[in-house]
């Protein structure tokens, strides 16, 4: 007998996501459906507007990956206008984008995903002295590590638990058998959970230094940047660097060691490829290291079927979106330049479940050459690794070695989580060099920040970058100097997509199939895998909330 489990809404994510799975009598997931229950109308709102305003508007897709839509939109316009931003602008964009990555990934691991691995309640029974010893196994000088500090953290937690007002820690699945860390490891990571609240603030401040504000920086324009005074001011650059040091220290002495610590207890899941999914990985490439984008920190390309021996060069023409199972009209696989966004909501079935055979999500289904692809940190590390990128290879090999895992263990939920930590270090370690590059360029006499440009009568362009959650593309068509068509294909659309015309599942869906759930009343394993992608529904879509009263419907707060 199969049984259906509905998780709606999935929380500790941005936006509204519903997951339905069918489990067999052994509690193993046999099928899965991912539904985005809100619709984003911004692509429609953009029609008829000045292309130069699109960046500020599209940035409002989301307040989490704030900035990236701004950058993608500005890049799309620059492509359509036929211009290039000056070197200083390219570097400044990297500085804002780099800070976004480090801040966003730290927040994800601790605040959105950590509690799928860490049992906070168990941390209460830890011996603080032993916790110090455990933390030191993964780092010589772990962040904020002392028996006194850990005891204070326990005291704080106990107050929470005793009051019965768990706040952000309520409604989790404490005590679930899928939690594998000993109390001391739980205490170390919980302690960093609290530290990370402060640290992410520092990352947001870095974004504001060159972005004017955060969320939603406002210092980019088509052709360049406007933060001219900040760029030329040693004090401002110092403020940025000072904060970077803080973030770097946290990544080195908390984030990376904590992921290694967790990996040592969840190793088997990596080796068993729990949560692997479609095993096709796609990147557009990101962080331009020269003005032509020939050299990028993250290489672009496609790895198919987990074959690390081959990277397929990206052909942009092979990117399409389908709506066979999405609440839109149309039946073709359209390239984003031709993309349409015409809603057609067909609701749930008579049991209030998703109509899995028909339309069941506001997300479209992006495909590359007809394939569902995973995008994001794991895709970037895998494409980089398979491309033989020396920096990525060194970091990935080093981390896997420290965790005692083979490269193939990357194809898993654990691998996805480890890849995010690895790339955080990769980016954090580059940023200082970019600051020096900026200073040197200015010192050499180049103070240009903007390339003059006008809106063309007509044209088209695309901006392709790597947002923290993965490959991000904006496609714009201009006619009579205004926007004729605009399509954003975002990371969470790729990863959270429903089935396509051929019936192929999207990456979230595929990643769930085959997973065993220890306790059907607490589908922790579903959350762990879904959260490992760091879903952002706001980026992917917007509005409507179908309710469910189905057996085992979970509201996870
Ligand atoms: Ni709203 Fe986003 C990122 C984009 S979508 S978080 O990163 O683009 O997955
Ligand atoms: Mg779209």
Short mmCIF file of N, CA and C in Angstrom, two decimals, residues 67 70-71 74-75 78 83-98 210-211 219-228 231-232 287-291 434 437-439 441-442 446-452:
data_model
loop_
_atom_site.label_atom_id
_atom_site.label_comp_id
_atom_site.label_asym_id
_atom_site.label_seq_id
_atom_site.Cartn_x
_atom_site.Cartn_y
_atom_site.Cartn_z
N UNK A 67 20.23 41.61 -4.90
CA UNK A 67 21.34 41.99 -5.78
C UNK A 67 21.45 41.18 -7.07
N UNK A 70 19.41 42.18 -9.98
CA UNK A 70 19.85 43.52 -10.40
C UNK A 70 20.98 43.35 -11.41
N UNK A 71 21.99 42.57 -11.00
CA UNK A 71 23.15 42.38 -11.85
C UNK A 71 22.77 41.69 -13.17
N UNK A 74 20.93 44.16 -15.46
CA UNK A 74 21.83 45.18 -16.00
C UNK A 74 22.72 44.55 -17.09
N UNK A 75 23.17 43.32 -16.84
CA UNK A 75 24.00 42.64 -17.86
C UNK A 75 23.19 42.39 -19.14
N UNK A 78 23.07 45.64 -20.96
CA UNK A 78 24.37 45.98 -21.56
C UNK A 78 24.59 45.15 -22.83
N UNK A 83 27.16 47.43 -25.14
CA UNK A 83 28.23 48.13 -24.42
C UNK A 83 28.85 47.24 -23.35
N UNK A 84 30.00 47.70 -22.85
CA UNK A 84 30.69 46.98 -21.78
C UNK A 84 30.93 47.94 -20.62
N UNK A 85 30.74 47.50 -19.39
CA UNK A 85 31.07 48.39 -18.27
C UNK A 85 32.58 48.47 -18.11
N UNK A 86 33.09 49.58 -17.54
CA UNK A 86 34.54 49.69 -17.34
C UNK A 86 35.04 48.70 -16.28
N UNK A 87 36.36 48.54 -16.25
CA UNK A 87 36.98 47.59 -15.31
C UNK A 87 36.56 47.83 -13.86
N UNK A 88 36.56 49.07 -13.43
CA UNK A 88 36.21 49.34 -12.03
C UNK A 88 34.80 48.84 -11.71
N UNK A 89 33.90 49.02 -12.65
CA UNK A 89 32.51 48.59 -12.42
C UNK A 89 32.45 47.07 -12.31
N UNK A 90 33.20 46.40 -13.17
CA UNK A 90 33.21 44.93 -13.10
C UNK A 90 33.71 44.47 -11.72
N UNK A 91 34.76 45.11 -11.25
CA UNK A 91 35.33 44.68 -9.95
C UNK A 91 34.36 44.99 -8.81
N UNK A 92 33.77 46.20 -8.84
CA UNK A 92 32.83 46.57 -7.78
C UNK A 92 31.66 45.57 -7.75
N UNK A 93 31.20 45.19 -8.92
CA UNK A 93 30.10 44.21 -8.97
C UNK A 93 30.53 42.90 -8.32
N UNK A 94 31.76 42.47 -8.58
CA UNK A 94 32.26 41.25 -7.93
C UNK A 94 32.30 41.41 -6.41
N UNK A 95 32.66 42.61 -5.96
CA UNK A 95 32.76 42.82 -4.51
C UNK A 95 31.39 42.73 -3.84
N UNK A 96 30.37 43.27 -4.48
CA UNK A 96 29.02 43.17 -3.89
C UNK A 96 28.53 41.72 -3.98
N UNK A 97 28.74 41.14 -5.13
CA UNK A 97 28.28 39.77 -5.37
C UNK A 97 29.01 38.77 -4.46
N UNK A 98 30.31 38.99 -4.27
CA UNK A 98 31.09 38.09 -3.41
C UNK A 98 30.59 38.13 -1.98
N UNK A 210 29.41 49.11 -0.89
CA UNK A 210 29.47 49.52 -2.31
C UNK A 210 28.10 49.52 -2.99
N UNK A 211 27.09 49.03 -2.26
CA UNK A 211 25.77 48.93 -2.86
C UNK A 211 24.83 50.04 -2.41
N UNK A 219 23.46 50.68 -6.47
CA UNK A 219 24.58 51.42 -7.06
C UNK A 219 24.95 50.96 -8.48
N UNK A 220 24.10 50.12 -9.08
CA UNK A 220 24.39 49.70 -10.45
C UNK A 220 23.53 50.48 -11.43
N UNK A 221 24.11 50.79 -12.58
CA UNK A 221 23.32 51.34 -13.68
C UNK A 221 23.77 50.63 -14.94
N UNK A 222 22.96 50.69 -15.95
CA UNK A 222 23.36 50.09 -17.23
C UNK A 222 24.61 50.85 -17.69
N UNK A 223 25.70 50.13 -17.87
CA UNK A 223 26.96 50.77 -18.29
C UNK A 223 27.98 50.88 -17.17
N UNK A 224 27.57 50.68 -15.91
CA UNK A 224 28.57 50.80 -14.86
C UNK A 224 28.03 50.78 -13.46
N UNK A 225 28.67 51.60 -12.60
CA UNK A 225 28.24 51.72 -11.20
C UNK A 225 28.20 53.20 -10.81
N UNK A 226 27.50 53.49 -9.71
CA UNK A 226 27.40 54.89 -9.27
C UNK A 226 28.14 55.15 -7.96
N UNK A 227 28.72 54.11 -7.35
CA UNK A 227 29.35 54.30 -6.03
C UNK A 227 30.76 54.85 -6.20
N UNK A 228 30.88 55.96 -6.93
CA UNK A 228 32.17 56.51 -7.29
C UNK A 228 32.97 56.95 -6.06
N UNK A 231 34.22 54.10 -3.93
CA UNK A 231 35.29 53.39 -4.61
C UNK A 231 36.64 54.09 -4.46
N UNK A 232 36.59 55.41 -4.41
CA UNK A 232 37.83 56.19 -4.35
C UNK A 232 38.30 56.49 -2.92
N UNK A 287 31.37 35.48 -11.79
CA UNK A 287 32.47 36.31 -11.29
C UNK A 287 33.51 36.50 -12.40
N UNK A 288 33.28 37.50 -13.21
CA UNK A 288 34.20 37.79 -14.32
C UNK A 288 35.54 38.28 -13.77
N UNK A 289 36.59 37.60 -14.21
CA UNK A 289 37.93 37.98 -13.76
C UNK A 289 38.64 38.85 -14.79
N UNK A 290 38.02 39.03 -15.95
CA UNK A 290 38.53 40.01 -16.92
C UNK A 290 37.31 40.71 -17.54
N UNK A 291 37.58 41.74 -18.34
CA UNK A 291 36.46 42.55 -18.82
C UNK A 291 35.64 41.88 -19.93
N UNK A 434 40.44 40.94 -5.19
CA UNK A 434 39.65 41.85 -6.04
C UNK A 434 39.74 43.28 -5.52
N UNK A 437 42.94 44.54 -6.74
CA UNK A 437 42.82 44.79 -8.18
C UNK A 437 42.18 46.16 -8.42
N UNK A 438 41.16 46.45 -7.64
CA UNK A 438 40.47 47.74 -7.76
C UNK A 438 41.42 48.89 -7.42
N UNK A 439 42.10 48.75 -6.29
CA UNK A 439 43.00 49.80 -5.85
C UNK A 439 44.09 50.04 -6.91
N UNK A 441 44.04 49.35 -10.10
CA UNK A 441 43.49 49.92 -11.33
C UNK A 441 43.29 51.43 -11.19
N UNK A 442 42.77 51.82 -10.04
CA UNK A 442 42.55 53.26 -9.81
C UNK A 442 43.89 53.98 -9.73
N UNK A 446 43.05 54.73 -13.90
CA UNK A 446 41.72 54.45 -14.49
C UNK A 446 40.63 54.70 -13.43
N UNK A 447 39.93 55.80 -13.57
CA UNK A 447 38.86 56.08 -12.61
C UNK A 447 37.48 55.99 -13.26
N UNK A 448 37.42 55.38 -14.42
CA UNK A 448 36.13 55.29 -15.11
C UNK A 448 35.16 54.39 -14.35
N UNK A 449 33.91 54.79 -14.31
CA UNK A 449 32.92 53.97 -13.61
C UNK A 449 31.69 53.69 -14.48
N UNK A 450 31.63 54.36 -15.63
CA UNK A 450 30.40 54.26 -16.42
C UNK A 450 30.69 54.40 -17.91
N UNK A 451 30.07 53.58 -18.71
CA UNK A 451 30.18 53.70 -20.16
C UNK A 451 28.89 54.34 -20.67
N UNK A 452 29.05 55.46 -21.37
CA UNK A 452 27.85 56.16 -21.85
C UNK A 452 27.04 55.27 -22.78
#
